[in-house]
Coordinates of C-alpha atoms and ligand atoms in Angstrom, one line a residue:
M1 CA -53.1 -45.2 -15.4
K2 CA -50.7 -45.9 -12.8
I3 CA -49.0 -49.2 -13.1
A4 CA -46.5 -51.2 -11.3
V5 CA -44.8 -54.4 -13.3
A6 CA -43.0 -56.9 -10.9
G7 CA -40.1 -58.3 -12.8
A8 CA -37.5 -56.5 -14.8
G9 CA -36.7 -59.6 -17.1
Y10 CA -37.7 -60.2 -20.7
V11 CA -41.6 -59.9 -20.3
G12 CA -41.6 -57.1 -17.7
L13 CA -39.2 -54.9 -19.1
V14 CA -41.2 -55.0 -22.5
T15 CA -44.3 -54.7 -20.7
A16 CA -43.1 -51.7 -18.5
A17 CA -41.7 -49.9 -21.8
C18 CA -44.6 -50.2 -23.9
F19 CA -47.2 -49.4 -21.4
A20 CA -45.2 -46.4 -20.8
E21 CA -45.2 -45.5 -24.5
I22 CA -49.0 -45.5 -24.8
G23 CA -49.2 -43.1 -22.0
N24 CA -49.2 -44.8 -18.7
N25 CA -47.0 -44.1 -15.6
V26 CA -44.9 -47.2 -15.2
I27 CA -42.6 -48.4 -12.3
C28 CA -40.7 -51.4 -13.2
V29 CA -39.5 -53.1 -10.0
D30 CA -36.9 -55.8 -9.6
I31 CA -35.1 -57.4 -6.5
D32 CA -31.7 -57.4 -8.5
E33 CA -30.1 -54.2 -7.7
S34 CA -27.4 -54.4 -10.1
K35 CA -29.9 -54.9 -12.9
I36 CA -31.9 -52.1 -11.6
N37 CA -28.7 -49.5 -11.3
H38 CA -27.9 -50.5 -14.9
L39 CA -31.3 -49.7 -16.1
N40 CA -31.2 -46.6 -14.4
N41 CA -28.2 -45.6 -16.2
G42 CA -29.5 -46.7 -19.5
V43 CA -28.1 -50.0 -19.9
I44 CA -30.4 -52.7 -21.4
P45 CA -29.8 -56.3 -20.1
I46 CA -31.0 -57.9 -22.9
Y47 CA -30.9 -57.5 -26.8
E48 CA -34.2 -56.7 -28.0
P49 CA -34.8 -54.4 -31.2
G50 CA -36.1 -51.2 -30.6
L51 CA -36.4 -51.7 -26.7
D52 CA -33.3 -49.7 -25.9
K53 CA -34.8 -46.3 -27.7
L54 CA -38.4 -47.0 -26.0
V55 CA -37.0 -47.2 -22.5
A56 CA -34.8 -44.2 -23.2
K57 CA -37.7 -42.1 -24.5
N58 CA -40.2 -42.7 -21.6
R59 CA -37.6 -42.2 -19.0
K60 CA -36.7 -38.8 -20.5
E61 CA -40.6 -38.1 -20.5
N62 CA -41.0 -39.3 -16.9
R63 CA -43.4 -42.3 -17.6
L64 CA -40.8 -45.3 -17.0
E65 CA -38.7 -45.6 -13.8
F66 CA -37.0 -48.5 -12.4
S67 CA -36.9 -49.2 -8.7
T68 CA -36.1 -52.0 -6.0
D69 CA -38.9 -50.9 -4.1
L70 CA -42.0 -53.1 -4.5
K71 CA -43.7 -51.7 -1.7
S72 CA -43.9 -48.1 -2.5
S73 CA -44.9 -49.1 -6.2
I74 CA -47.6 -51.1 -5.0
K75 CA -48.9 -48.4 -3.1
Q76 CA -49.0 -45.9 -5.9
S77 CA -50.2 -48.3 -8.6
E78 CA -53.9 -49.4 -9.5
V79 CA -52.6 -52.3 -11.6
I80 CA -49.7 -54.4 -10.7
F81 CA -48.4 -56.9 -13.5
I82 CA -46.7 -60.0 -12.0
C83 CA -43.8 -60.7 -14.6
V84 CA -41.6 -62.7 -12.6
G85 CA -39.8 -66.0 -13.8
T86 CA -41.4 -69.4 -13.9
P87 CA -38.6 -71.6 -14.4
P88 CA -38.5 -75.2 -14.9
K89 CA -37.8 -77.6 -11.9
D90 CA -36.2 -80.5 -12.3
N91 CA -39.5 -82.4 -12.8
G92 CA -40.6 -80.2 -15.7
E93 CA -43.2 -78.5 -13.7
A94 CA -43.1 -74.5 -13.5
D95 CA -41.5 -73.1 -10.3
L96 CA -44.0 -70.8 -9.1
S97 CA -42.2 -69.6 -5.9
Y98 CA -41.3 -66.2 -7.4
V99 CA -45.2 -65.7 -8.3
E100 CA -46.2 -66.8 -4.8
N101 CA -43.6 -64.4 -3.2
V102 CA -44.7 -61.5 -5.1
A103 CA -48.4 -62.1 -4.7
R104 CA -47.4 -62.2 -0.9
M105 CA -45.7 -58.8 -1.1
I106 CA -48.4 -57.3 -3.0
A107 CA -51.2 -58.5 -0.6
E108 CA -48.9 -57.2 2.5
A109 CA -48.4 -53.5 0.9
M110 CA -51.7 -52.9 -0.9
D111 CA -53.7 -50.4 1.0
S112 CA -56.6 -49.4 -1.7
Y113 CA -58.3 -51.4 -4.5
K114 CA -55.9 -53.3 -7.0
V115 CA -56.0 -55.1 -10.2
I116 CA -53.3 -57.7 -9.7
V117 CA -52.4 -59.3 -13.3
E118 CA -50.6 -62.6 -13.8
K119 CA -48.6 -62.3 -17.0
S120 CA -45.8 -64.8 -16.5
T121 CA -46.7 -68.0 -18.1
V122 CA -48.4 -70.1 -15.4
P123 CA -50.1 -73.6 -14.9
V124 CA -53.9 -73.5 -14.8
E125 CA -55.3 -72.8 -11.6
T126 CA -52.4 -70.4 -10.5
G127 CA -55.0 -67.8 -10.6
E128 CA -56.9 -69.3 -7.9
K129 CA -53.9 -69.9 -5.7
V130 CA -52.5 -66.0 -6.3
V131 CA -56.1 -65.0 -5.0
K132 CA -55.7 -67.3 -1.9
S133 CA -52.4 -66.4 -1.1
I134 CA -53.5 -62.6 -1.2
R135 CA -56.5 -63.3 0.7
A136 CA -54.4 -64.7 3.3
Y137 CA -52.0 -61.9 3.5
N138 CA -54.3 -58.9 2.9
I139 CA -53.4 -57.3 6.0
H140 CA -55.1 -54.0 5.0
K141 CA -58.3 -56.0 4.2
V142 CA -58.6 -54.1 1.0
D143 CA -60.5 -55.0 -2.2
F144 CA -58.8 -56.4 -5.1
D145 CA -59.3 -58.6 -8.3
V146 CA -56.8 -61.0 -9.9
V147 CA -56.6 -61.3 -13.7
S148 CA -54.7 -63.4 -16.0
N149 CA -53.3 -61.9 -19.2
P150 CA -51.0 -63.8 -20.9
E151 CA -48.3 -62.5 -23.0
F152 CA -47.7 -63.7 -26.6
L153 CA -44.5 -61.7 -27.5
R154 CA -42.0 -63.3 -29.6
E155 CA -38.1 -62.5 -28.8
G156 CA -36.6 -60.4 -31.4
S157 CA -40.2 -58.7 -32.4
A158 CA -41.4 -58.1 -28.8
V159 CA -42.0 -54.5 -29.1
N160 CA -44.0 -55.0 -32.4
D161 CA -45.8 -57.8 -31.1
F162 CA -47.0 -55.6 -27.9
M163 CA -47.7 -52.8 -30.4
H164 CA -49.8 -54.8 -32.7
P165 CA -51.1 -57.8 -31.1
D166 CA -53.3 -60.8 -33.1
R167 CA -55.3 -60.7 -29.6
I168 CA -55.5 -59.5 -26.2
V169 CA -56.4 -62.3 -23.6
I170 CA -58.2 -61.3 -20.7
G171 CA -59.3 -63.7 -18.0
A172 CA -61.2 -61.9 -15.4
E173 CA -64.1 -62.7 -12.9
S174 CA -65.1 -59.1 -12.0
E175 CA -66.4 -56.3 -14.1
K176 CA -64.1 -53.6 -12.5
A177 CA -61.3 -55.6 -13.6
R178 CA -62.6 -55.9 -17.1
E179 CA -63.2 -52.6 -17.3
T180 CA -59.8 -51.4 -15.9
M181 CA -58.0 -53.7 -18.5
K182 CA -60.1 -53.0 -21.3
A183 CA -59.2 -49.1 -20.4
L184 CA -55.5 -50.0 -20.0
Y185 CA -55.4 -51.7 -23.4
Q186 CA -57.9 -49.4 -25.4
P187 CA -55.0 -47.4 -27.2
L188 CA -53.9 -50.7 -29.1
N189 CA -57.0 -50.8 -30.6
A190 CA -56.7 -54.6 -30.8
K191 CA -59.0 -57.3 -30.5
I192 CA -59.9 -58.5 -26.7
L193 CA -60.9 -61.6 -25.9
F194 CA -62.6 -61.9 -22.4
T195 CA -62.6 -65.0 -20.5
D196 CA -62.6 -66.5 -17.1
I197 CA -59.1 -67.1 -15.5
K198 CA -58.7 -70.6 -15.9
S199 CA -59.5 -70.4 -19.7
A200 CA -57.0 -67.6 -20.2
E201 CA -54.2 -69.5 -18.5
I202 CA -54.7 -72.7 -20.8
I203 CA -54.9 -70.3 -24.0
K204 CA -51.3 -69.6 -23.2
H205 CA -49.9 -73.2 -22.8
A206 CA -52.0 -74.4 -25.7
S207 CA -50.9 -71.8 -28.1
N208 CA -47.3 -72.3 -27.7
S209 CA -47.9 -75.9 -27.5
F210 CA -49.8 -75.7 -30.6
L211 CA -47.1 -73.8 -32.4
A212 CA -44.6 -76.2 -31.3
T213 CA -46.6 -79.1 -32.5
K214 CA -46.8 -77.1 -35.9
I215 CA -43.2 -77.0 -36.0
S216 CA -42.5 -80.8 -35.3
F217 CA -45.4 -81.8 -37.6
I218 CA -43.4 -80.1 -40.6
N219 CA -40.4 -81.7 -39.2
A220 CA -41.7 -85.0 -39.3
I221 CA -43.1 -84.3 -43.0
A222 CA -39.6 -82.9 -44.0
N223 CA -38.1 -86.6 -43.0
I224 CA -40.6 -88.2 -45.2
C225 CA -39.9 -86.0 -47.9
E226 CA -36.0 -86.8 -47.7
L227 CA -37.2 -90.5 -47.8
A228 CA -39.4 -89.9 -50.6
G229 CA -37.3 -87.5 -52.8
A230 CA -39.7 -84.7 -52.4
D231 CA -39.2 -81.1 -51.1
V232 CA -40.7 -80.0 -48.0
E233 CA -40.3 -76.3 -48.8
K234 CA -42.6 -77.0 -51.9
V235 CA -44.8 -79.1 -49.6
A236 CA -45.0 -76.7 -47.1
E237 CA -45.9 -73.7 -49.4
G238 CA -48.6 -76.0 -50.6
M239 CA -50.0 -76.9 -47.2
G240 CA -49.9 -73.3 -46.0
L241 CA -51.9 -71.8 -48.9
D242 CA -54.8 -73.4 -47.3
K243 CA -56.1 -70.5 -45.1
R244 CA -57.0 -73.2 -42.4
I245 CA -53.2 -74.1 -41.9
G246 CA -51.6 -70.9 -42.7
K247 CA -47.9 -70.7 -43.9
S248 CA -46.5 -69.5 -40.3
F249 CA -44.5 -71.9 -38.4
L250 CA -44.3 -74.4 -41.1
N251 CA -40.3 -73.9 -41.5
A252 CA -38.5 -77.4 -41.2
G253 CA -35.2 -77.2 -39.6
I254 CA -33.3 -78.2 -36.6
G255 CA -36.4 -77.6 -34.3
Y256 CA -37.6 -75.3 -31.7
G257 CA -35.6 -74.0 -29.1
G258 CA -35.7 -71.2 -26.8
F259 CA -37.1 -70.5 -23.0
C260 CA -40.9 -70.7 -23.9
F261 CA -41.7 -73.8 -26.3
P262 CA -39.3 -76.6 -24.8
K263 CA -40.3 -75.5 -21.1
D264 CA -43.8 -74.8 -21.9
A265 CA -44.5 -78.1 -23.4
E266 CA -42.9 -79.8 -20.9
A267 CA -44.9 -77.8 -18.0
F268 CA -48.3 -78.4 -19.9
I269 CA -47.5 -82.1 -20.1
K270 CA -47.2 -82.2 -16.4
I271 CA -50.1 -80.1 -15.9
A272 CA -52.2 -82.6 -18.1
E273 CA -51.0 -85.6 -16.0
K274 CA -51.7 -83.8 -12.7
L275 CA -55.3 -83.1 -14.1
G276 CA -55.3 -86.9 -15.1
Y277 CA -55.0 -86.4 -18.7
D278 CA -52.0 -88.1 -20.8
F279 CA -50.9 -85.6 -23.4
R280 CA -49.5 -88.3 -26.0
L281 CA -49.6 -85.7 -28.7
L282 CA -47.6 -83.0 -27.0
K283 CA -45.0 -85.9 -25.8
A284 CA -44.6 -86.8 -29.7
T285 CA -44.1 -83.2 -30.5
Q286 CA -41.0 -83.0 -27.8
E287 CA -39.8 -86.2 -29.2
I288 CA -40.1 -85.3 -32.9
N289 CA -38.1 -81.8 -32.0
N290 CA -35.3 -83.9 -30.0
F291 CA -34.8 -86.4 -33.0
Q292 CA -34.3 -83.2 -35.4
R293 CA -31.0 -82.5 -33.7
K294 CA -29.5 -85.8 -33.7
N295 CA -30.7 -86.2 -37.3
F296 CA -28.7 -83.0 -38.2
V297 CA -25.6 -84.4 -36.5
E298 CA -26.2 -87.7 -38.4
K299 CA -26.4 -85.5 -41.5
I300 CA -22.6 -84.0 -40.9
E301 CA -21.3 -87.7 -39.5
N302 CA -22.7 -89.0 -43.1
A303 CA -21.1 -86.2 -45.0
L304 CA -17.5 -86.1 -43.1
W305 CA -17.4 -89.8 -42.3
I306 CA -15.0 -89.1 -39.5
V307 CA -15.9 -85.8 -37.4
K308 CA -12.4 -86.3 -35.5
N309 CA -10.1 -83.5 -35.7
K310 CA -12.4 -81.9 -38.6
T311 CA -12.7 -78.1 -38.5
I312 CA -16.5 -77.1 -38.6
G313 CA -17.4 -73.5 -38.9
I314 CA -21.0 -72.8 -37.7
L315 CA -23.1 -69.6 -38.4
G316 CA -25.6 -68.8 -35.8
L317 CA -25.7 -70.0 -32.2
A318 CA -29.1 -68.2 -31.0
F319 CA -31.9 -70.1 -30.8
K320 CA -33.6 -68.0 -33.5
P321 CA -32.6 -64.9 -35.2
N322 CA -32.6 -61.4 -34.0
T323 CA -31.9 -62.4 -30.3
D324 CA -28.8 -63.1 -28.3
D325 CA -30.7 -65.7 -26.5
M326 CA -29.0 -68.9 -26.0
R327 CA -31.6 -70.8 -23.9
F328 CA -32.3 -74.3 -24.8
A329 CA -30.7 -73.4 -28.3
P330 CA -30.6 -76.4 -30.7
S331 CA -27.0 -75.1 -31.3
I332 CA -25.9 -76.5 -27.9
D333 CA -26.6 -79.7 -28.3
I334 CA -25.5 -80.0 -31.9
I335 CA -22.0 -78.4 -30.9
N336 CA -21.8 -80.6 -27.8
E337 CA -22.2 -83.6 -29.8
L338 CA -19.6 -82.8 -32.4
Q339 CA -17.3 -81.8 -29.6
R340 CA -17.6 -85.0 -28.1
E341 CA -16.7 -86.5 -31.1
G342 CA -13.6 -84.5 -31.7
A343 CA -14.5 -81.7 -33.9
K344 CA -12.7 -78.4 -33.5
I345 CA -15.3 -75.7 -33.5
K346 CA -15.3 -72.1 -35.0
A347 CA -18.4 -70.1 -34.8
Y348 CA -19.8 -66.6 -35.6
D349 CA -23.4 -65.4 -34.5
P350 CA -24.0 -61.5 -34.9
E351 CA -25.4 -61.3 -31.3
A352 CA -25.3 -64.4 -29.3
A353 CA -21.5 -65.0 -28.9
G354 CA -21.3 -63.1 -25.6
K355 CA -24.2 -65.3 -23.8
A356 CA -22.7 -68.4 -25.6
K357 CA -19.4 -68.2 -23.9
S358 CA -20.8 -68.9 -20.8
I359 CA -22.5 -72.0 -22.1
L360 CA -20.2 -73.6 -24.8
N361 CA -16.5 -74.0 -24.2
N362 CA -13.7 -74.6 -26.3
I363 CA -15.3 -72.5 -29.4
E364 CA -12.9 -70.4 -31.7
Y365 CA -15.3 -67.1 -31.8
C366 CA -15.1 -65.3 -35.1
T367 CA -16.3 -61.9 -36.0
N368 CA -17.7 -62.5 -39.3
P369 CA -19.0 -65.3 -41.3
Y370 CA -15.8 -65.7 -43.5
D371 CA -13.5 -66.4 -40.4
A372 CA -15.9 -68.9 -39.2
A373 CA -15.7 -70.6 -42.8
K374 CA -11.7 -70.4 -42.8
E375 CA -10.0 -73.6 -43.2
A376 CA -13.3 -75.5 -42.5
D377 CA -14.1 -78.9 -43.7
A378 CA -17.8 -77.9 -43.1
L379 CA -19.9 -74.9 -42.6
L380 CA -23.0 -75.3 -40.8
I381 CA -26.1 -72.8 -40.7
L382 CA -27.9 -73.2 -37.3
T383 CA -29.8 -69.9 -36.9
E384 CA -31.3 -68.1 -40.2
W385 CA -29.9 -64.8 -39.5
D386 CA -30.6 -62.2 -42.6
E387 CA -26.8 -61.8 -42.6
F388 CA -26.2 -65.2 -43.7
K389 CA -28.6 -65.3 -46.6
T390 CA -26.5 -62.6 -48.2
V391 CA -23.3 -64.0 -47.6
D392 CA -20.6 -63.8 -50.5
L393 CA -20.6 -67.6 -51.1
N394 CA -17.9 -67.5 -53.3
R395 CA -15.9 -65.8 -50.7
I396 CA -17.0 -68.4 -48.5
K397 CA -16.1 -71.2 -50.8
S398 CA -12.5 -69.8 -51.3
V399 CA -11.7 -69.8 -47.6
M400 CA -12.9 -73.1 -46.9
K401 CA -10.8 -76.2 -46.9
H402 CA -13.5 -78.1 -48.4
P403 CA -17.0 -76.6 -50.0
L404 CA -19.2 -78.3 -47.6
L405 CA -22.4 -76.4 -46.6
I406 CA -25.0 -78.3 -44.2
D407 CA -28.2 -76.1 -43.6
G408 CA -30.1 -76.8 -40.5
R409 CA -32.4 -73.7 -41.5
N410 CA -32.9 -74.0 -45.3
I411 CA -31.8 -70.7 -46.2
F412 CA -30.5 -71.3 -49.6
D413 CA -31.6 -72.6 -52.9
P414 CA -29.9 -76.0 -53.2
E415 CA -29.5 -75.2 -56.9
D416 CA -27.8 -71.7 -56.5
V417 CA -25.3 -73.1 -54.0
K418 CA -24.7 -76.4 -55.9
R419 CA -24.0 -74.2 -59.1
L420 CA -21.1 -72.3 -57.1
G421 CA -19.4 -75.6 -56.6
F422 CA -20.7 -76.6 -53.1
S423 CA -21.7 -79.7 -51.9
Y424 CA -25.1 -78.8 -50.2
I425 CA -27.3 -80.7 -47.4
S426 CA -30.4 -79.2 -46.1
M427 CA -33.5 -80.5 -44.5
G428 CA -36.2 -82.3 -46.0
R429 CA -35.0 -81.4 -49.7
K430 CA -34.0 -83.5 -52.6
D431 CA -30.3 -82.2 -52.3
N432 CA -29.1 -84.9 -49.8
Ligands
LIG501 C1 -42.8 -67.9 -28.5 C2 -44.2 -67.6 -29.1 O1 -44.0 -67.6 -30.4 C3 -44.7 -66.2 -28.5 O2 -46.1 -66.0 -29.0 C4 -44.6 -66.5 -26.9 O3 -45.1 -65.2 -26.3 C5 -43.4 -66.7 -26.6 O4 -42.9 -68.0 -27.1 C6 -43.6 -67.0 -24.9 O5 -44.0 -67.9 -24.5 O6 -42.8 -65.8 -24.1 P1 -40.2 -67.1 -28.8 O7 -39.7 -68.1 -28.0 O8 -39.9 -66.0 -28.7 O9 -41.8 -67.0 -29.0 O10 -39.8 -67.6 -30.5 P2 -40.6 -68.1 -31.6 O11 -40.4 -67.3 -32.6 O12 -41.9 -68.6 -31.6 O13 -39.9 -69.3 -32.1 C7 -39.5 -70.5 -31.4 C8 -38.7 -71.6 -31.8 O14 -39.2 -72.2 -32.9 C9 -37.3 -70.8 -32.5 O15 -36.6 -71.8 -32.1 C10 -37.5 -71.2 -33.9 O16 -36.4 -71.3 -34.7 C11 -38.3 -72.3 -34.2 N1 -39.4 -72.3 -35.4 C12 -40.1 -71.3 -35.5 C13 -39.2 -73.2 -36.4 O17 -38.1 -74.2 -36.2 N2 -39.8 -73.1 -37.1 C14 -40.6 -72.3 -37.6 O18 -41.7 -72.3 -38.8 C15 -40.8 -71.3 -36.7

């Protein structure tokens, strides 16, 4: 099938490359000329495992191209994916101006039947507005369908998530659109759930909000475990063995970050509010998440007594492993607070240092974990990169001024690190 993908951001790039990989002819379009030039020279603007190879292969095989010409891409395509950004406005609502703009451009350019798919995360009822907008600007008076097909890709495993999804959600109102979408996804051999457009839109926000709530729930349990002298890792294991609960997203720590959960939870609260519902549960999820960062800084303060002039080494800056994404990373709030108190920060992250440099100031960026630990009064773990789990702890200890390890992601066994001579503090475990 011929496909156009509007937006060469995170979702757009992965969607375009993966649809090409499963045999379609894809044009990925963006208004950012320099980004398109880079992509046409083989430079991928984000770090996502496997994406560079996929882009290179499909460009070589002429199934994937990058362009700034939305109009001609629309004319050539049967299906058009809207993958533009929906960043948060100051009041927490999603800014839909990019979606509206693309919808209008599609309407003006299309000269034959098109399936227009909203893939960007949007509030419920956006589909209706997209339909209205396309009708208003449909100068060639052609037939079209709007479909909601939310993405559930995780950064760091997006290609694999696309190729092996738990489910594909398709909100569509016509048989023709349903059949087109079914044919498009057929090579993945995955479970497809057909719904109306509004339900599909809500599935996206509900899924992200539920996962965020699951994380806040286990973080609340972690705090209770600390007070009671129990071990949250064991509690999560015991809970997770119940198939109805499941073990994923029960890792206690410094809370969720990234560009999805914080923004989507905030937007969903606003959506509910507009519809007349006070989503108190989700507000509590946010509150607990914010508290986890403060709670972590308090642990550091308690351990160091005076933070001022202390050297604090940091392992991990990205909001989670296998990404260079720093957006809404817990590390930002934690580092800002420690710097405000006068700490000297040294940090190492395998991928995110480049992006961190434009957000965090006055940091000594290190090229390995041992340099970050050198002469440090405390070493913090803020992202659970695999590399940190296998670090030589004896070497770390030998270079630190004082062997204090404060682990915001519970990557070590408390007994093991204590046996090596570390003072060890983690989240929701007996060690504290
Ligand atoms: C999330 C969803 O998982 C995807 O399904 C969705 O498509 C995506 O948002 C989106 O809306 O675009 P992502 O933000 O890439 O994906 O990251 P996750 O792997 O879900 O992690 C989110 C945050 O939760 C991270 O900061 C992570 O450290 C934290 N987390 C996750 C925990 O603190 N504990 C856990 O048990 C799991």
